[in-house]
PDB file of C-alpha atoms in Angstrom:
ATOM      1  CA  MET U   1      -0.011  -0.081  -0.216  1.00 43.00           C
ATOM      2  CA  SER U   2       1.355   3.358  -0.818  1.00 41.00           C
ATOM      3  CA  ASP U   3       1.278   6.795   0.924  1.00 45.00           C
ATOM      4  CA  SER U   4      -0.190   9.236  -1.424  1.00 44.00           C
ATOM      5  CA  HIS U   5       0.886  11.795   0.846  1.00 45.00           C
ATOM      6  CA  SER U   6       4.906  10.771  -0.023  1.00 37.00           C
ATOM      7  CA  PRO U   7       6.889  12.800  -2.487  1.00 37.00           C
ATOM      8  CA  ARG U   8       7.119  11.100  -5.815  1.00 35.00           C
ATOM      9  CA  VAL U   9      10.796  10.722  -7.191  1.00 34.00           C
ATOM     10  CA  THR U  10      10.691  11.198 -10.853  1.00 35.00           C
ATOM     11  CA  ARG U  11      13.698  10.525 -13.271  1.00 40.00           C
ATOM     12  CA  LEU U  12      14.345  12.539 -15.950  1.00 41.00           C
ATOM     13  CA  LEU U  13      16.558   9.763 -17.868  1.00 44.00           C
ATOM     14  CA  PRO U  14      17.080   6.223 -16.326  1.00 44.00           C
ATOM     15  CA  ASP U  15      20.284   5.095 -14.945  1.00 45.00           C
ATOM     16  CA  ALA U  16      21.681   3.178 -17.506  1.00 44.00           C
ATOM     17  CA  VAL U  17      19.796   5.544 -20.268  1.00 44.00           C
ATOM     18  CA  HIS U  18      22.546   4.565 -22.830  1.00 44.00           C
ATOM     19  CA  GLN U  19      23.219   1.203 -22.945  1.00 46.00           C
ATOM     20  CA  ALA U  20      18.765   1.070 -22.400  1.00 47.00           C
ATOM     21  CA  VAL U  21      18.303   3.043 -25.765  1.00 46.00           C
ATOM     22  CA  LYS U  22      18.694   0.764 -29.309  1.00 50.00           C
ATOM     23  CA  PRO U  23      21.300   2.209 -31.285  1.00 46.00           C
ATOM     24  CA  GLY U  24      20.671   4.577 -33.580  1.00 49.00           C
ATOM     25  CA  THR U  25      18.401   6.073 -31.318  1.00 54.00           C
ATOM     26  CA  ALA U  26      18.496  10.202 -29.643  1.00 63.00           C
ATOM     27  CA  VAL U  27      18.781  11.224 -26.238  1.00 74.00           C
ATOM     28  CA  VAL U  28      17.345  15.246 -26.107  1.00 80.00           C
ATOM     29  CA  ARG U  29      15.373  16.663 -24.100  1.00 77.00           C
ATOM     30  CA  LEU U  30      13.709  20.230 -25.818  1.00 77.00           C
ATOM     31  CA  GLU U  31      11.648  22.400 -23.416  1.00 64.00           C
ATOM     32  CA  THR U  32       7.938  22.046 -23.034  1.00 55.00           C
ATOM     33  CA  THR U  33       7.092  26.165 -23.344  1.00 55.00           C
ATOM     34  CA  HIS U  34       6.763  27.908 -27.468  1.00 64.00           C
ATOM     35  CA  ASP U  35       7.855  30.993 -25.413  1.00 64.00           C
ATOM     36  CA  ARG U  36      11.424  29.137 -25.657  1.00 63.00           C
ATOM     37  CA  GLN U  37      12.610  32.244 -23.154  1.00 68.00           C
ATOM     38  CA  GLY U  38      15.579  30.388 -21.914  1.00 75.00           C
ATOM     39  CA  VAL U  39      19.624  30.602 -23.603  1.00 84.00           C
ATOM     40  CA  LEU U  40      18.822  26.701 -24.693  1.00 91.00           C
ATOM     41  CA  ASP U  41      15.788  24.406 -26.603  1.00 90.00           C
ATOM     42  CA  GLY U  42      16.847  21.692 -25.154  1.00 90.00           C
ATOM     43  CA  ALA U  43      20.047  19.173 -25.101  1.00 93.00           C
ATOM     44  CA  TRP U  44      21.088  15.719 -26.282  1.00 93.00           C
ATOM     45  CA  TRP U  45      23.224  12.390 -25.296  1.00 93.00           C
ATOM     46  CA  PRO U  46      25.079  11.683 -27.985  1.00 92.00           C
ATOM     47  CA  ARG U  47      26.795   8.012 -27.417  1.00 90.00           C
ATOM     48  CA  SER U  48      30.199   8.544 -29.315  1.00 92.00           C
ATOM     49  CA  ARG U  49      32.345  11.726 -30.930  1.00 91.00           C
ATOM     50  CA  ASP U  50      31.550  10.053 -33.960  1.00 93.00           C
ATOM     51  CA  ILE U  51      28.962  12.300 -36.194  1.00 92.00           C
ATOM     52  CA  THR U  52      28.026  10.530 -38.949  1.00 92.00           C
ATOM     53  CA  ALA U  53      26.515   7.550 -36.335  1.00 92.00           C
ATOM     54  CA  GLU U  54      25.333  10.772 -34.166  1.00 93.00           C
ATOM     55  CA  LEU U  55      23.489  12.649 -35.954  1.00 93.00           C
ATOM     56  CA  PRO U  56      20.801  11.561 -38.437  1.00 94.00           C
ATOM     57  CA  ALA U  57      19.135   9.856 -34.710  1.00 91.00           C
ATOM     58  CA  LEU U  58      19.502  12.948 -33.612  1.00 93.00           C
ATOM     59  CA  ILE U  59      17.835  14.334 -36.718  1.00 94.00           C
ATOM     60  CA  THR U  60      15.252  11.977 -37.251  1.00 92.00           C
ATOM     61  CA  ALA U  61      14.465  12.658 -33.399  1.00 89.00           C
ATOM     62  CA  LEU U  62      13.955  16.712 -33.876  1.00 91.00           C
ATOM     63  CA  THR U  63      12.238  16.573 -37.447  1.00 91.00           C
ATOM     64  CA  GLU U  64       9.286  14.116 -35.736  1.00 88.00           C
ATOM     65  CA  TYR U  65       8.834  17.100 -33.341  1.00 85.00           C
ATOM     66  CA  LEU U  66       9.974  20.101 -35.045  1.00 88.00           C
ATOM     67  CA  GLY U  67       9.523  19.699 -39.006  1.00 90.00           C
ATOM     68  CA  PRO U  68      11.969  19.594 -41.436  1.00 93.00           C
ATOM     69  CA  ILE U  69      15.937  20.106 -40.242  1.00 94.00           C
ATOM     70  CA  THR U  70      18.285  21.761 -42.309  1.00 95.00           C
ATOM     71  CA  ARG U  71      21.522  23.398 -40.663  1.00 95.00           C
ATOM     72  CA  VAL U  72      22.759  21.536 -38.178  1.00 95.00           C
ATOM     73  CA  GLY U  73      25.836  23.629 -37.112  1.00 94.00           C
ATOM     74  CA  LEU U  74      28.584  22.124 -34.692  1.00 92.00           C
ATOM     75  CA  ASP U  75      32.367  22.921 -32.541  1.00 90.00           C
ATOM     76  CA  ALA U  76      35.058  21.691 -35.601  1.00 87.00           C
ATOM     77  CA  ASP U  77      36.501  20.370 -32.371  1.00 86.00           C
ATOM     78  CA  ALA U  78      34.552  18.086 -31.027  1.00 88.00           C
ATOM     79  CA  TRP U  79      33.441  15.593 -33.245  1.00 90.00           C
ATOM     80  CA  GLU U  80      35.817  12.854 -35.506  1.00 86.00           C
ATOM     81  CA  ALA U  81      35.323  13.981 -39.705  1.00 85.00           C
ATOM     82  CA  LEU U  82      32.823  16.564 -40.476  1.00 90.00           C
ATOM     83  CA  PRO U  83      30.744  16.205 -43.111  1.00 94.00           C
ATOM     84  CA  ALA U  84      30.340  19.787 -45.155  1.00 94.00           C
ATOM     85  CA  ARG U  85      26.523  17.615 -45.574  1.00 95.00           C
ATOM     86  CA  MET U  86      24.726  13.981 -44.391  1.00 96.00           C
ATOM     87  CA  THR U  87      21.383  12.535 -46.437  1.00 96.00           C
ATOM     88  CA  VAL U  88      18.966  11.863 -43.056  1.00 95.00           C
ATOM     89  CA  ASP U  89      15.388  10.338 -43.752  1.00 92.00           C
ATOM     90  CA  GLY U  90      15.982  11.040 -47.369  1.00 95.00           C
ATOM     91  CA  ARG U  91      16.779  14.764 -47.153  1.00 94.00           C
ATOM     92  CA  VAL U  92      19.636  16.498 -47.328  1.00 96.00           C
ATOM     93  CA  VAL U  93      20.866  18.373 -44.252  1.00 96.00           C
ATOM     94  CA  ARG U  94      23.548  20.906 -44.644  1.00 96.00           C
ATOM     95  CA  ILE U  95      26.381  21.004 -41.974  1.00 95.00           C
ATOM     96  CA  ASP U  96      28.131  24.617 -40.585  1.00 93.00           C
ATOM     97  CA  SER U  97      31.514  23.579 -38.566  1.00 90.00           C
ATOM     98  CA  SER U  98      33.859  26.159 -36.800  1.00 80.00           C
ATOM     99  CA  PRO U  99      35.769  26.285 -34.077  1.00 74.00           C
ATOM    100  CA  VAL U 100      33.471  27.007 -31.693  1.00 70.00           C
ATOM    101  CA  GLY U 101      34.075  25.598 -28.301  1.00 76.00           C
ATOM    102  CA  ASP U 102      30.669  26.194 -26.525  1.00 75.00           C
ATOM    103  CA  ASP U 103      29.760  23.337 -26.040  1.00 90.00           C
ATOM    104  CA  THR U 104      26.283  23.420 -28.482  1.00 91.00           C
ATOM    105  CA  VAL U 105      24.462  22.052 -31.633  1.00 92.00           C
ATOM    106  CA  LEU U 106      22.757  24.333 -33.519  1.00 92.00           C
ATOM    107  CA  VAL U 107      20.252  23.242 -35.688  1.00 92.00           C
ATOM    108  CA  THR U 108      18.089  25.374 -38.152  1.00 93.00           C
ATOM    109  CA  ARG U 109      14.695  24.277 -38.901  1.00 91.00           C
ATOM    110  CA  GLY U 110      13.608  25.713 -42.539  1.00 85.00           C
ATOM    111  CA  GLU U 111      15.275  28.404 -43.606  1.00 82.00           C
ATOM    112  CA  GLN U 112      15.782  30.569 -39.815  1.00 80.00           C
ATOM    113  CA  ASP U 113      14.389  29.263 -37.409  1.00 87.00           C
ATOM    114  CA  LEU U 114      17.271  28.415 -34.468  1.00 88.00           C
ATOM    115  CA  PHE U 115      17.260  25.887 -31.959  1.00 90.00           C
ATOM    116  CA  SER U 116      20.674  26.088 -29.321  1.00 91.00           C
ATOM    117  CA  LEU U 117      20.926  22.241 -27.887  1.00 93.00           C
ATOM    118  CA  LEU U 118      23.473  21.725 -25.034  1.00 94.00           C
ATOM    119  CA  VAL U 119      25.771  18.890 -26.364  1.00 94.00           C
ATOM    120  CA  VAL U 120      25.631  17.254 -23.202  1.00 94.00           C
ATOM    121  CA  PRO U 121      29.403  14.676 -23.331  1.00 93.00           C
ATOM    122  CA  PRO U 122      28.585  11.986 -24.265  1.00 92.00           C
ATOM    123  CA  HIS U 123      31.499   9.316 -21.874  1.00 90.00           C
ATOM    124  CA  THR U 124      29.473  12.144 -19.157  1.00 92.00           C
ATOM    125  CA  ARG U 125      27.542  10.177 -15.384  1.00 92.00           C
ATOM    126  CA  PRO U 126      23.681   9.698 -15.056  1.00 90.00           C
ATOM    127  CA  ASP U 127      23.278  10.711 -12.626  1.00 91.00           C
ATOM    128  CA  ALA U 128      25.176  14.702 -13.845  1.00 93.00           C
ATOM    129  CA  ALA U 129      23.556  14.200 -18.263  1.00 91.00           C
ATOM    130  CA  ARG U 130      20.449  13.908 -15.987  1.00 90.00           C
ATOM    131  CA  ALA U 131      20.883  17.618 -14.115  1.00 93.00           C
ATOM    132  CA  ALA U 132      22.946  19.206 -17.139  1.00 94.00           C
ATOM    133  CA  MET U 133      19.466  18.252 -19.248  1.00 92.00           C
ATOM    134  CA  ALA U 134      17.190  19.112 -17.157  1.00 91.00           C
ATOM    135  CA  GLU U 135      18.908  23.064 -16.483  1.00 92.00           C
ATOM    136  CA  ALA U 136      18.884  23.444 -19.706  1.00 92.00           C
ATOM    137  CA  VAL U 137      15.301  23.109 -20.676  1.00 89.00           C
ATOM    138  CA  ARG U 138      14.141  25.072 -18.385  1.00 87.00           C
ATOM    139  CA  SER U 139      12.280  27.264 -19.771  1.00 82.00           C
ATOM    140  CA  ASP U 140      14.174  30.994 -16.874  1.00 85.00           C
ATOM    141  CA  ASN U 141      17.200  29.207 -17.820  1.00 87.00           C
ATOM    142  CA  VAL U 142      19.806  32.172 -18.364  1.00 91.00           C
ATOM    143  CA  THR U 143      23.272  29.942 -18.190  1.00 93.00           C
ATOM    144  CA  GLN U 144      25.762  29.275 -20.756  1.00 92.00           C
ATOM    145  CA  ALA U 145      25.983  25.413 -21.826  1.00 93.00           C
ATOM    146  CA  ALA U 146      29.784  25.399 -20.327  1.00 92.00           C
ATOM    147  CA  GLN U 147      28.334  26.911 -18.002  1.00 94.00           C
ATOM    148  CA  ILE U 148      25.689  24.319 -17.338  1.00 94.00           C
ATOM    149  CA  LEU U 149      28.069  21.566 -18.299  1.00 95.00           C
ATOM    150  CA  VAL U 150      30.457  22.531 -15.012  1.00 95.00           C
ATOM    151  CA  ASP U 151      28.091  23.631 -12.453  1.00 95.00           C
ATOM    152  CA  THR U 152      26.175  19.326 -12.849  1.00 94.00           C
ATOM    153  CA  GLY U 153      29.840  18.000 -12.952  1.00 92.00           C
ATOM    154  CA  SER U 154      28.907  16.681 -16.682  1.00 87.00           C
ATOM    155  CA  GLY U 155      31.992  19.163 -18.001  1.00 78.00           C
ATOM    156  CA  PRO U 156      35.798  18.782 -18.151  1.00 68.00           C
TER     157      PRO U 156
END
């Protein structure tokens, strides 16, 4: 018998999320409000730094919720061998790379609608990844991606 007054603990991501989800599945969270007032619009926790293995699942997941993704901006120094474009689900997605080092991925829907996602490093502990992703999707978040990673123990 459960006590209806006891606090309910909700985990944002399972502890073994990288093992629990099927390969090719993206671990991504998006802000749930439409006002998009926070610094970030969501968070992504890739399994590796191999963009050709990781990006298709992210694009597929985002397309389902946001519509067609046309462009992705990534930090060139954070990923292995960035291509200039990829075809995902029959659509060409342009990849812009620069050495920005800002722990984000910029995703363009259509021609101009830009979304900024925190990138949680692949080998981050699950509890730290959960905390970083939760902070990134807060609608009132004013903390930059790099600081979120430091504050949650997810960064270098």
